[in-house]
Short mmCIF file of C-alpha atoms in Angstrom, two decimals:
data_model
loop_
_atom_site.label_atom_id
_atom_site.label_comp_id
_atom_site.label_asym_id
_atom_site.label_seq_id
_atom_site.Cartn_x
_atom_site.Cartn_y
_atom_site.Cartn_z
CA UNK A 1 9.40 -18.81 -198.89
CA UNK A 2 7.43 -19.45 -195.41
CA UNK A 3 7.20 -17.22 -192.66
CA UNK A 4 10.85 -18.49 -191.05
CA UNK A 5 9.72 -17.13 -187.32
CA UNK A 6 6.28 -17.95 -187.62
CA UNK A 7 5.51 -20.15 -184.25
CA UNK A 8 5.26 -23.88 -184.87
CA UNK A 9 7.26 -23.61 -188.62
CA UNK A 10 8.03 -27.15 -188.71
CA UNK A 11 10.95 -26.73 -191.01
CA UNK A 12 13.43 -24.23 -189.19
CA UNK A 13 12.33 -24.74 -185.47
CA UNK A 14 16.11 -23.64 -184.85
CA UNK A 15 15.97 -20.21 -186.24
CA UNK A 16 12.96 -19.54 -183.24
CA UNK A 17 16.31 -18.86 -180.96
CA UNK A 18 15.41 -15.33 -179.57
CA UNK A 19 19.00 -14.15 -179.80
CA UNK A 20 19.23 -14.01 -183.90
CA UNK A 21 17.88 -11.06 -185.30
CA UNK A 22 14.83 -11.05 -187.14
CA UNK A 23 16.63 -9.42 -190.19
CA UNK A 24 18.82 -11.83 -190.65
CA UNK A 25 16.21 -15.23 -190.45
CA UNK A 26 15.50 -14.79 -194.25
CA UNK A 27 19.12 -15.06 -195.59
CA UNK A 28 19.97 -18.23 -192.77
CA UNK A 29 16.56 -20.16 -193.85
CA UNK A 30 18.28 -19.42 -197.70
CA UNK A 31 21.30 -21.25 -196.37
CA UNK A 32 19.22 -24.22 -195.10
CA UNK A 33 16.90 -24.25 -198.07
CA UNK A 34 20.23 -24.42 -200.57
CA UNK A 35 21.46 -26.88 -198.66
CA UNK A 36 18.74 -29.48 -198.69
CA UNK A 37 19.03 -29.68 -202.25
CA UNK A 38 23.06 -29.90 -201.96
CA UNK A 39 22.29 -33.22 -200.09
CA UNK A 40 19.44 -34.52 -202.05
CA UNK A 41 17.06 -34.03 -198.93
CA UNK A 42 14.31 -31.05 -200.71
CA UNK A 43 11.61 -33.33 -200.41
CA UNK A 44 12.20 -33.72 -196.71
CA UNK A 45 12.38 -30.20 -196.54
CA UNK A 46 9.22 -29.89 -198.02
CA UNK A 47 8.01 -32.66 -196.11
CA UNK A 48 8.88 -30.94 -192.65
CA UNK A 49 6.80 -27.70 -194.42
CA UNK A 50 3.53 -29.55 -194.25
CA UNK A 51 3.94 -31.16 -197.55
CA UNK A 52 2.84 -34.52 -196.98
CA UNK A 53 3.54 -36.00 -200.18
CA UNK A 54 6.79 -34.48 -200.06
CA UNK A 55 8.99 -37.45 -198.70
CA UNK A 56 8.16 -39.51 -201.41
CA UNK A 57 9.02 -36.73 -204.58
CA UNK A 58 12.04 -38.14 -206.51
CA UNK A 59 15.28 -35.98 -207.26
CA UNK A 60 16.82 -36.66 -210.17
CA UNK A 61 20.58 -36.00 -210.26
CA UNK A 62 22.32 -34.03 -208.16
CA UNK A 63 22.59 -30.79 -207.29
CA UNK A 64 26.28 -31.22 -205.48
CA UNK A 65 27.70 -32.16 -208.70
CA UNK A 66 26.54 -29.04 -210.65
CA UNK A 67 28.19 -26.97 -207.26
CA UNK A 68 31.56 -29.03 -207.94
CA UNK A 69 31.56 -28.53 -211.17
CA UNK A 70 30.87 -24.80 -210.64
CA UNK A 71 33.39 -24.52 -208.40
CA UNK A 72 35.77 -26.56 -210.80
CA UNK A 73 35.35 -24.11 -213.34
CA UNK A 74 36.04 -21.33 -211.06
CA UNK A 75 39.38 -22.20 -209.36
CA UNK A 76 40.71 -23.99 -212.50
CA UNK A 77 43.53 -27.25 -212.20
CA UNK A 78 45.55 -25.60 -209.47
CA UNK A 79 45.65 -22.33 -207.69
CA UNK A 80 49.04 -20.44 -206.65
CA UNK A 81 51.00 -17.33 -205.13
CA UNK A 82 52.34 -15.09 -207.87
CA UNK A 83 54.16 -11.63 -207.26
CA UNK A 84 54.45 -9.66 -210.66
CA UNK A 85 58.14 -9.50 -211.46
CA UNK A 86 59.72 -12.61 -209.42
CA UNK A 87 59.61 -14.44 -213.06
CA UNK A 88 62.55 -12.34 -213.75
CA UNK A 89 64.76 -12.59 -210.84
CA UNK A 90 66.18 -16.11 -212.80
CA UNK A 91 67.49 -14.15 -215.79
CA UNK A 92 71.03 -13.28 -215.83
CA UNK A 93 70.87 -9.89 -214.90
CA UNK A 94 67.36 -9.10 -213.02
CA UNK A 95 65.41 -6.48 -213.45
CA UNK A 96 64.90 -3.84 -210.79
CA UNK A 97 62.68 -5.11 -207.84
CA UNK A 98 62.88 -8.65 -209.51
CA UNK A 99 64.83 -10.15 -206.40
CA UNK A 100 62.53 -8.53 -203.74
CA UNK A 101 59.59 -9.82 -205.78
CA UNK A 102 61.04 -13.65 -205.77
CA UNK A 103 61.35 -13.31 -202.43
CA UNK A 104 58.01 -11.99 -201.50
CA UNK A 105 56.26 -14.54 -203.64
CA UNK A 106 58.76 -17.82 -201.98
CA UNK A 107 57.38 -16.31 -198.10
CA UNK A 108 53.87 -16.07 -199.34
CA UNK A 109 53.85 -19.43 -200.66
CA UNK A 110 55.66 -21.21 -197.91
CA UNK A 111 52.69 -18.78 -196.05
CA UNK A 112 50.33 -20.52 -198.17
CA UNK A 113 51.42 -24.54 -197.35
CA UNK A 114 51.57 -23.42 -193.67
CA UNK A 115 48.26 -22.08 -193.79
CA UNK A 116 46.48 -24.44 -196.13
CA UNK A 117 45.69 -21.92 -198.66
CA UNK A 118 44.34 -24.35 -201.17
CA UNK A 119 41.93 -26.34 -199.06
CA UNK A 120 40.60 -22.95 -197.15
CA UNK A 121 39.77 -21.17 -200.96
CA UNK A 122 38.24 -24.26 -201.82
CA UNK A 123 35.78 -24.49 -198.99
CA UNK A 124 35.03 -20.82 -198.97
CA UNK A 125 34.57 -20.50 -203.06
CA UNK A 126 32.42 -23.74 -202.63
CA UNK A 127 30.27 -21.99 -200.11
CA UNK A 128 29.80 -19.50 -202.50
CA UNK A 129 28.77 -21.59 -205.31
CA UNK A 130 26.27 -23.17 -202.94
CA UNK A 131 24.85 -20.12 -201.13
CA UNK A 132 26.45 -16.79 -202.53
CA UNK A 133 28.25 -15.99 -199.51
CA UNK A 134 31.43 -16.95 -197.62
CA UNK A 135 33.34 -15.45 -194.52
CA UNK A 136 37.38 -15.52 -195.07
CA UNK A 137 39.00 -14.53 -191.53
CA UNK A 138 42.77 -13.05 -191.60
CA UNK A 139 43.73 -12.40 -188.68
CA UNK A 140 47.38 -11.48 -186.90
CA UNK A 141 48.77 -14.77 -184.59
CA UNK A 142 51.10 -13.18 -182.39
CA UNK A 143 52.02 -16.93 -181.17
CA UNK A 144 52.94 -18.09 -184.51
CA UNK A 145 54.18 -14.82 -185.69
CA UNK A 146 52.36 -14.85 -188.71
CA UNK A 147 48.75 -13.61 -190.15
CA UNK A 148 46.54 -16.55 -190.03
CA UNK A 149 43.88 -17.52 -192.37
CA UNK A 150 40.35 -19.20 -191.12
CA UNK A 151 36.80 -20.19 -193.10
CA UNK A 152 33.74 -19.45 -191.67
CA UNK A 153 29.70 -20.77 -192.72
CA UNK A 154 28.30 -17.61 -193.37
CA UNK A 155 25.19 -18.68 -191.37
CA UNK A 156 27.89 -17.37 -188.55
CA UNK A 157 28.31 -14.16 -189.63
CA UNK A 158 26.13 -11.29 -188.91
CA UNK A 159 27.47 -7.53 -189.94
CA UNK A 160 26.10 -4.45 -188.16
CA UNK A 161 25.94 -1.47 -190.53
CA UNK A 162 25.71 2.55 -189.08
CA UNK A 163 25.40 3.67 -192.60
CA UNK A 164 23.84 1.69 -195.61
CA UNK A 165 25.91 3.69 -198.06
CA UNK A 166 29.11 2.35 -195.99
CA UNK A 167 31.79 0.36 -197.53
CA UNK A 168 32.34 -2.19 -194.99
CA UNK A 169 30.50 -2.60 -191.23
CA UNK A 170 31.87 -1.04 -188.52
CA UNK A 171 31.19 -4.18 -186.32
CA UNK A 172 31.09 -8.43 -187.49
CA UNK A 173 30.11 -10.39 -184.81
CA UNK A 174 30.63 -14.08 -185.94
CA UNK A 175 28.31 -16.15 -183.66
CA UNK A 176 27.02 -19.52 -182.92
CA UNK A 177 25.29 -22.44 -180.03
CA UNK A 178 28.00 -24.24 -177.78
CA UNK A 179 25.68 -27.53 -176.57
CA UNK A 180 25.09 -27.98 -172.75
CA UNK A 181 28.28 -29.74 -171.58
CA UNK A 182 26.89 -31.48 -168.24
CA UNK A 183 29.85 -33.07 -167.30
CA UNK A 184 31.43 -29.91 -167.08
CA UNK A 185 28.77 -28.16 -165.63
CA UNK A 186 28.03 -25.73 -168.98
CA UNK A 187 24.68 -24.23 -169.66
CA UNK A 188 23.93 -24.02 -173.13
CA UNK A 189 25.46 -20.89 -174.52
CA UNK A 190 26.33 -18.75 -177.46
CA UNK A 191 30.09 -18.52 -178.41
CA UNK A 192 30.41 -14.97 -179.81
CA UNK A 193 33.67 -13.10 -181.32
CA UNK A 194 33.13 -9.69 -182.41
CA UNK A 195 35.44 -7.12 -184.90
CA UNK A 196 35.10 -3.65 -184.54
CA UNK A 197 36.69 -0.80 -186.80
CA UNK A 198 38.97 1.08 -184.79
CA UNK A 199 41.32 4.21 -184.81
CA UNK A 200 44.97 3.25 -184.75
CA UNK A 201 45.93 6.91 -184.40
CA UNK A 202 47.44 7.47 -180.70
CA UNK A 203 48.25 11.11 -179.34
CA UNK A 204 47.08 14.42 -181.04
CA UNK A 205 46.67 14.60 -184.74
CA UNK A 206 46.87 18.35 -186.28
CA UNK A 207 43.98 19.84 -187.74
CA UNK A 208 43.03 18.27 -191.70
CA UNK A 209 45.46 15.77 -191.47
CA UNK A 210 44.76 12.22 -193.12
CA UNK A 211 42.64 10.05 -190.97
CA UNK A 212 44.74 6.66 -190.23
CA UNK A 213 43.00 3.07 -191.99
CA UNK A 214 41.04 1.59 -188.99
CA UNK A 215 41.98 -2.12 -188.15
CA UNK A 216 39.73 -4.61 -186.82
CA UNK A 217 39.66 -5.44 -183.09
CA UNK A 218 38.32 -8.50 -181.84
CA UNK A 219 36.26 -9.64 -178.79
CA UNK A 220 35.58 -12.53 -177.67
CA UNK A 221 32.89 -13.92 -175.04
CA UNK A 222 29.96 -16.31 -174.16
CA UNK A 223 26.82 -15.05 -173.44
CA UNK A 224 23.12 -17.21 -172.59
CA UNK A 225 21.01 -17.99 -176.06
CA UNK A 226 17.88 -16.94 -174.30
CA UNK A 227 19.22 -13.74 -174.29
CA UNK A 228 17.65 -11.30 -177.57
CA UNK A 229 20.02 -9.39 -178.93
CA UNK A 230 23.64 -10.75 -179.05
CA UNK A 231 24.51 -10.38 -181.84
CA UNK A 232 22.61 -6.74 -182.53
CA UNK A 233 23.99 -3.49 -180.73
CA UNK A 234 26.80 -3.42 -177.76
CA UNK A 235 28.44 -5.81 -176.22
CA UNK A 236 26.12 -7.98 -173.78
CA UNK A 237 27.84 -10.10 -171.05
CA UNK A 238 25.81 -13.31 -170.15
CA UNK A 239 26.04 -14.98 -166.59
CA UNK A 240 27.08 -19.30 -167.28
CA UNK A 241 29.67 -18.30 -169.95
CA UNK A 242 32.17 -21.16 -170.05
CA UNK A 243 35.02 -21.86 -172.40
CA UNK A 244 35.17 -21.80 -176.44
CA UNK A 245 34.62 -25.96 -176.95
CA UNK A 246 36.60 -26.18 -180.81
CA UNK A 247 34.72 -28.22 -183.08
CA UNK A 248 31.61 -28.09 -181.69
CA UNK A 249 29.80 -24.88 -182.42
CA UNK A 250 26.45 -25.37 -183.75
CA UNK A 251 24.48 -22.43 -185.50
CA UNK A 252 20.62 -22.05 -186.66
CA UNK A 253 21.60 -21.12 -189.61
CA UNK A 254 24.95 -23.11 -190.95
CA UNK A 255 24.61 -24.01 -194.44
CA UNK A 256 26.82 -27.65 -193.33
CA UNK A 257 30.53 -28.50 -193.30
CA UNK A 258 31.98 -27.18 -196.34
CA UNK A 259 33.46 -24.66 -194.56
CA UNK A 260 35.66 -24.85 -191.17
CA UNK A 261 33.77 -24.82 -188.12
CA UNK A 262 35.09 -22.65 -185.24
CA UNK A 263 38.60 -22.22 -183.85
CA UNK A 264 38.80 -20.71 -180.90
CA UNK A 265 42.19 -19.36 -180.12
CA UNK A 266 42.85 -18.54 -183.75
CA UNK A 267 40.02 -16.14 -184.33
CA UNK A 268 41.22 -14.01 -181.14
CA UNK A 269 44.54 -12.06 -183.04
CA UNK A 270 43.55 -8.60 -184.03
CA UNK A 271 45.13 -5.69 -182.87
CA UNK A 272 43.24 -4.17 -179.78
CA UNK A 273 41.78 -7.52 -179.12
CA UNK A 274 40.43 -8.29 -175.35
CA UNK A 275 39.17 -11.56 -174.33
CA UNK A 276 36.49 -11.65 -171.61
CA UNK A 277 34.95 -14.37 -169.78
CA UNK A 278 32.25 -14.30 -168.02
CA UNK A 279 31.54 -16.50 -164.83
CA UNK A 280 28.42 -17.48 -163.45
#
């Protein structure tokens, strides 16, 4: 693959945005790459890469239908909630736990239909068919009383590992371009929302006791794209931060609209979260 930073790479000028980190410009120019031949558009691709004949190289079939089928073969005819033991809560005398089981598995699927289970598996497992990777976002509504499910394009998400041999990151920052809004008076910016593993333990805990499982907090905030760094080490406040605009996040690297684009107010739910805006 070519040098994705290199100045003047005609085919990702986007991913020369100082405030993605070089680490991660291999796996977004994947995304883009695996996408062009999703929509049929390689030979442009290749065209934008200097290939002058390019533009006029044929492409035979198409690549979208092998993903769908991929994905249909995956996920099956239909996908559903199932608790093991609610199939016996029916019988005349139900076996022990059978009840609580039926019940837990008629919440989780009236859970499901509220949250659109189905569609959100299907763009997230297609994402995955196309480019390996998806982002799945569950996340505690304390509005609707109720955990809350969201899809992310991976090209948003950028983990920060302390320890390679880790399990999970201690910090996700999930990241990507608001557009200049002049109407309103917005800069261009960078909407970013970051998790971070945190202690739930409160007070004094004795000596070789059990640490607690950490939960993810969120943050939220906007912060300039000229800016290097934002989504690499702390927190960095930028001056011109303006509100989240739903629906029209753009990032470098987003492998398309299989996936949901960002919501705003749903992403913010985790425990510990704090919100901060930042005014010019």
């Amino acid at each position: 693959m070519a040098e994705v930073g290199r100045p003047g790479n005609q085919s990702f000028p986007e991913l020369a945005a100082t405030w993605l980190p070089p680490e991660e410009l291999r796996r977004l120019a994947a995304y883009k790459v695996l996408l062009a031949y999703d929509n049929n558009q390689a030979g442009q691709l290749a065209a934008a890469s200097g290939d002058e004949a390019g533009i006029e190289r044929r492409e035979l079939g198409d690549a979208a239908k092998l993903v769908d089928t991929a994905l249909g073969y995956l996920l099956g005819s239909e996908q559903k909630v199932t608790v093991e033991g609610a199939e016996h809560a029916e019988g005349e005398v139900p076996k022990p736990g059978a009840t609580e089981a039926a019940g837990l598995q008629e919440w989780l699927r009236t859970w499901a239909d509220k949250e659109l289970l189905t569609l959100r598996i299907q763009q997230a497992e297609r994402a995955a068919v196309l480019l390996g990777d998806s982002v799945y976002v569950l996340a505690w509504n304390p509005e609707k009383q109720r955990p809350t499910l969201r899809v992310y394009d991976p090209g948003f998400f950028f983990p920060q590992w302390d320890d390679e041999d880790a399990d999970f990151p201690s910090r996700v920052h999930l990241a990507w371009e608001l557009p200049e809004d002049r109407e309103a008076g917005l800069k261009a910016r960078v909407r970013r929302v970051t998790y971070e593993l945190g202690s739930r333990f409160r007070g004094r805990r004795e000596p070789g006791a059990a640490v607690p499982v950490e939960p993810w907090a969120s943050v939220e905030d906007d912060v300039l794209p000229d800016g290097r760094g934002v989504v690499a080490g702390g927190h960095q406040a930028g001056a011109d931060a303006g509100p989240a605009a739903d629906g029209q996040g753009q990032f470098p690297g987003a492998a398309g609209r299989h996936g949901a684009g960002p919501a705003g107010s749903d992403d913010r739910l985790l425990a510990g979260h704090t919100h901060h805006e930042h005014d010019s």
